[in-house]
Short mmCIF file of C-alpha atoms in Angstrom, two decimals:
data_model
loop_
_atom_site.label_atom_id
_atom_site.label_comp_id
_atom_site.label_asym_id
_atom_site.label_seq_id
_atom_site.Cartn_x
_atom_site.Cartn_y
_atom_site.Cartn_z
CA LEU A 5 -18.43 -13.73 -14.47
CA ARG A 6 -18.38 -9.97 -15.16
CA VAL A 7 -17.75 -9.25 -11.49
CA ALA A 8 -14.82 -11.68 -11.57
CA THR A 9 -13.48 -9.76 -14.57
CA VAL A 10 -13.71 -6.51 -12.61
CA ALA A 11 -11.94 -8.14 -9.66
CA ALA A 12 -9.13 -9.46 -11.86
CA ALA A 13 -8.75 -6.19 -13.73
CA ALA A 14 -8.67 -4.20 -10.50
CA ASP A 15 -5.38 -5.83 -9.59
CA VAL A 16 -3.49 -4.29 -12.49
CA PRO A 17 -1.96 -0.80 -12.42
CA ARG A 18 -4.41 0.85 -14.80
CA PRO A 19 -7.98 2.17 -14.79
CA VAL A 20 -10.66 -0.54 -14.97
CA ALA A 21 -13.67 1.60 -15.86
CA THR A 22 -14.29 -0.42 -19.05
CA GLU A 23 -14.57 -3.69 -17.12
CA LEU A 24 -16.84 -2.06 -14.53
CA GLU A 25 -19.16 -0.70 -17.26
CA ALA A 26 -19.35 -4.15 -18.88
CA ALA A 27 -20.30 -5.63 -15.51
CA ARG A 28 -22.95 -2.98 -14.96
CA ALA A 29 -24.39 -3.60 -18.42
CA SER A 30 -24.78 -7.31 -17.74
CA LEU A 31 -26.13 -6.69 -14.23
CA SER A 32 -28.83 -4.18 -15.05
CA HIS A 33 -30.36 -4.47 -11.58
CA GLU A 34 -27.06 -3.66 -9.87
CA PRO A 35 -27.18 -0.07 -8.60
CA ALA A 36 -24.41 2.28 -9.64
CA ARG A 37 -21.60 2.37 -7.12
CA GLY A 38 -19.96 5.75 -7.34
CA ASP A 39 -17.18 4.82 -4.95
CA LEU A 40 -16.18 1.83 -7.07
CA ALA A 41 -16.53 3.87 -10.26
CA ASP A 42 -14.14 6.47 -8.84
CA ALA A 43 -11.61 3.79 -7.90
CA ALA A 44 -12.04 2.10 -11.29
CA ALA A 45 -11.47 5.36 -13.16
CA ALA A 46 -8.32 6.16 -11.22
CA GLY A 47 -6.78 2.71 -11.29
CA GLY A 48 -4.05 1.98 -8.82
CA PRO A 49 -0.93 -0.01 -8.23
CA ALA A 50 -1.12 -3.77 -7.97
CA ARG A 51 -0.23 -5.41 -4.68
CA ALA A 52 2.84 -6.98 -6.27
CA ALA A 53 4.01 -3.56 -7.45
CA LEU A 54 3.61 -2.12 -3.95
CA GLU A 55 5.61 -5.00 -2.51
CA ALA A 56 8.29 -4.52 -5.17
CA ARG A 57 8.54 -0.80 -4.31
CA PHE A 58 9.05 -1.52 -0.62
CA PRO A 59 12.88 -1.80 -0.62
CA SER A 60 13.22 1.64 -2.20
CA LEU A 61 10.68 2.96 0.30
CA VAL A 62 12.84 1.64 3.14
CA GLN A 63 15.87 3.45 1.75
CA ALA A 64 13.94 6.70 1.23
CA VAL A 65 12.46 6.61 4.74
CA LEU A 66 15.78 5.89 6.43
CA ASP A 67 17.55 8.54 4.31
CA ALA A 68 14.91 11.13 5.19
CA GLU A 69 15.25 10.41 8.88
CA ARG A 70 19.04 10.43 8.71
CA HIS A 71 19.14 13.76 6.83
CA ALA A 72 16.71 15.34 9.27
CA ALA A 73 19.16 14.64 12.09
CA GLU A 74 22.02 16.43 10.30
CA ASP A 75 22.83 19.81 11.79
CA GLY A 76 26.28 20.65 10.52
CA LEU A 77 29.14 19.70 8.25
CA TRP A 78 30.52 17.04 10.59
CA SER A 79 27.07 15.58 11.15
CA ARG A 80 26.48 15.37 7.37
CA PHE A 81 29.87 13.70 6.91
CA VAL A 82 29.14 11.10 9.58
CA SER A 83 25.66 10.54 8.15
CA ASN A 84 27.07 10.00 4.65
CA VAL A 85 29.63 7.53 5.97
CA LYS A 86 26.92 5.65 7.86
CA SER A 87 24.82 5.47 4.70
CA LEU A 88 27.59 3.51 2.98
CA VAL A 89 27.13 0.63 5.39
CA MET A 90 23.62 0.26 6.69
CA VAL A 91 22.78 -2.54 9.06
CA ARG A 92 19.07 -2.91 9.63
CA ARG A 93 17.41 -5.43 11.87
CA THR A 94 14.41 -7.28 10.48
CA GLY A 95 11.61 -9.28 12.04
CA GLU A 96 9.07 -8.51 14.72
CA ILE A 97 10.93 -5.69 16.46
CA SER A 98 9.04 -3.98 19.24
CA GLY A 99 9.15 -0.25 19.70
CA ASP A 100 8.19 2.89 17.88
CA THR A 101 11.47 3.74 16.17
CA THR A 102 11.39 4.12 12.42
CA LYS A 103 13.57 1.04 11.99
CA ALA A 104 11.21 -1.03 14.16
CA VAL A 105 8.14 0.16 12.24
CA ILE A 106 9.81 -0.55 8.89
CA ALA A 107 10.83 -4.02 10.07
CA ARG A 108 7.25 -4.84 11.10
CA MET A 109 5.93 -3.47 7.80
CA GLU A 110 8.35 -5.72 5.98
CA GLU A 111 7.20 -8.74 7.99
CA ARG A 112 3.57 -8.02 7.04
CA LEU A 113 4.47 -7.73 3.37
CA LYS A 114 6.37 -11.03 3.46
CA VAL A 115 3.01 -12.72 4.03
CA HIS A 116 1.21 -10.37 1.60
CA ASN A 117 -0.62 -8.57 4.41
CA LEU A 118 -0.85 -5.12 2.84
CA SER A 119 -3.44 -3.97 5.35
CA GLY A 120 -1.13 -4.90 8.24
CA ALA A 121 1.78 -3.05 6.60
CA VAL A 122 -0.35 0.07 6.18
CA ASN A 123 -1.49 -0.17 9.81
CA GLU A 124 2.15 -0.36 10.93
CA ALA A 125 3.05 2.57 8.66
CA GLY A 126 0.66 4.72 10.68
CA ALA A 127 3.30 4.80 13.43
CA LEU A 128 5.86 6.56 11.22
CA GLN A 129 6.47 10.15 12.23
CA GLY A 130 8.16 13.27 10.95
CA PRO A 131 10.42 13.00 7.91
CA ALA A 132 9.92 9.22 7.79
CA ALA A 133 6.15 9.66 7.44
CA VAL A 134 6.62 12.29 4.74
CA ALA A 135 8.97 10.02 2.78
CA ALA A 136 6.50 7.12 3.04
CA LYS A 137 3.38 9.13 2.16
CA SER A 138 3.24 8.28 -1.54
CA TRP A 139 3.59 4.54 -0.89
CA ILE A 140 1.04 4.65 1.94
CA ASP A 141 -1.44 6.60 -0.24
CA ASP A 142 -1.06 4.05 -3.04
CA ALA A 143 -1.43 1.14 -0.63
CA GLU A 144 -4.56 2.66 0.90
CA ALA A 145 -6.03 3.17 -2.58
CA ARG A 146 -5.31 -0.50 -3.37
CA LEU A 147 -7.02 -1.58 -0.14
CA ARG A 148 -10.07 0.62 -0.84
CA THR A 149 -10.40 -0.83 -4.34
CA ASP A 150 -10.11 -4.38 -2.98
CA THR A 151 -12.80 -3.66 -0.40
CA LEU A 152 -15.15 -2.14 -2.99
CA VAL A 153 -14.71 -5.10 -5.36
CA ARG A 154 -15.40 -7.53 -2.48
CA GLU A 155 -18.53 -5.56 -1.58
CA LEU A 156 -19.71 -5.61 -5.21
CA SER A 157 -19.14 -9.36 -5.36
CA ALA A 158 -21.04 -9.88 -2.10
CA ASP A 159 -23.92 -7.68 -3.32
CA VAL A 160 -24.19 -9.62 -6.57
CA ALA A 161 -24.02 -12.97 -4.78
CA ALA A 162 -26.76 -11.87 -2.37
CA ARG A 163 -28.98 -10.71 -5.24
CA LEU A 164 -28.44 -13.97 -7.10
CA ALA A 165 -29.25 -15.99 -4.00
CA LYS A 166 -32.39 -13.95 -3.43
CA ALA A 167 -33.49 -14.28 -7.07
CA GLY A 168 -32.82 -18.02 -7.03
CA GLY A 169 -35.14 -18.66 -4.22
#
């Protein structure tokens, strides 16, 4: 039950060190897990929050790439006009362009596949990668926390099975 509380608390955007300590207290034989303690102390964004931030990430990434291509007054003018009307394809677009990568990331997030979106984000380059860094870092932290909570749950289940016979 305490491990379930840690798992539930880990999906909110705040530190969960209190829940982890309560779980440790009730599972006195469970060894300390420094990696989970670090993640619990830091907290992290919830999956839903990461998904909600995605549209603004798309805009920031595309703006960064567009501004990087500007090399003069006329270029900036054309870029600003283009930003007023932005048509972006969605779906499973092949290729390594920023728009294709963003489209595939979006498809992964539609089915709540954060890991897949982060994997796709690895193909972003240059200004697009810089603009996406904060979101990617937060998503990776969320995935690490999820993995550590799953490992803790598996460890506890294995110990209970062993103790039960």
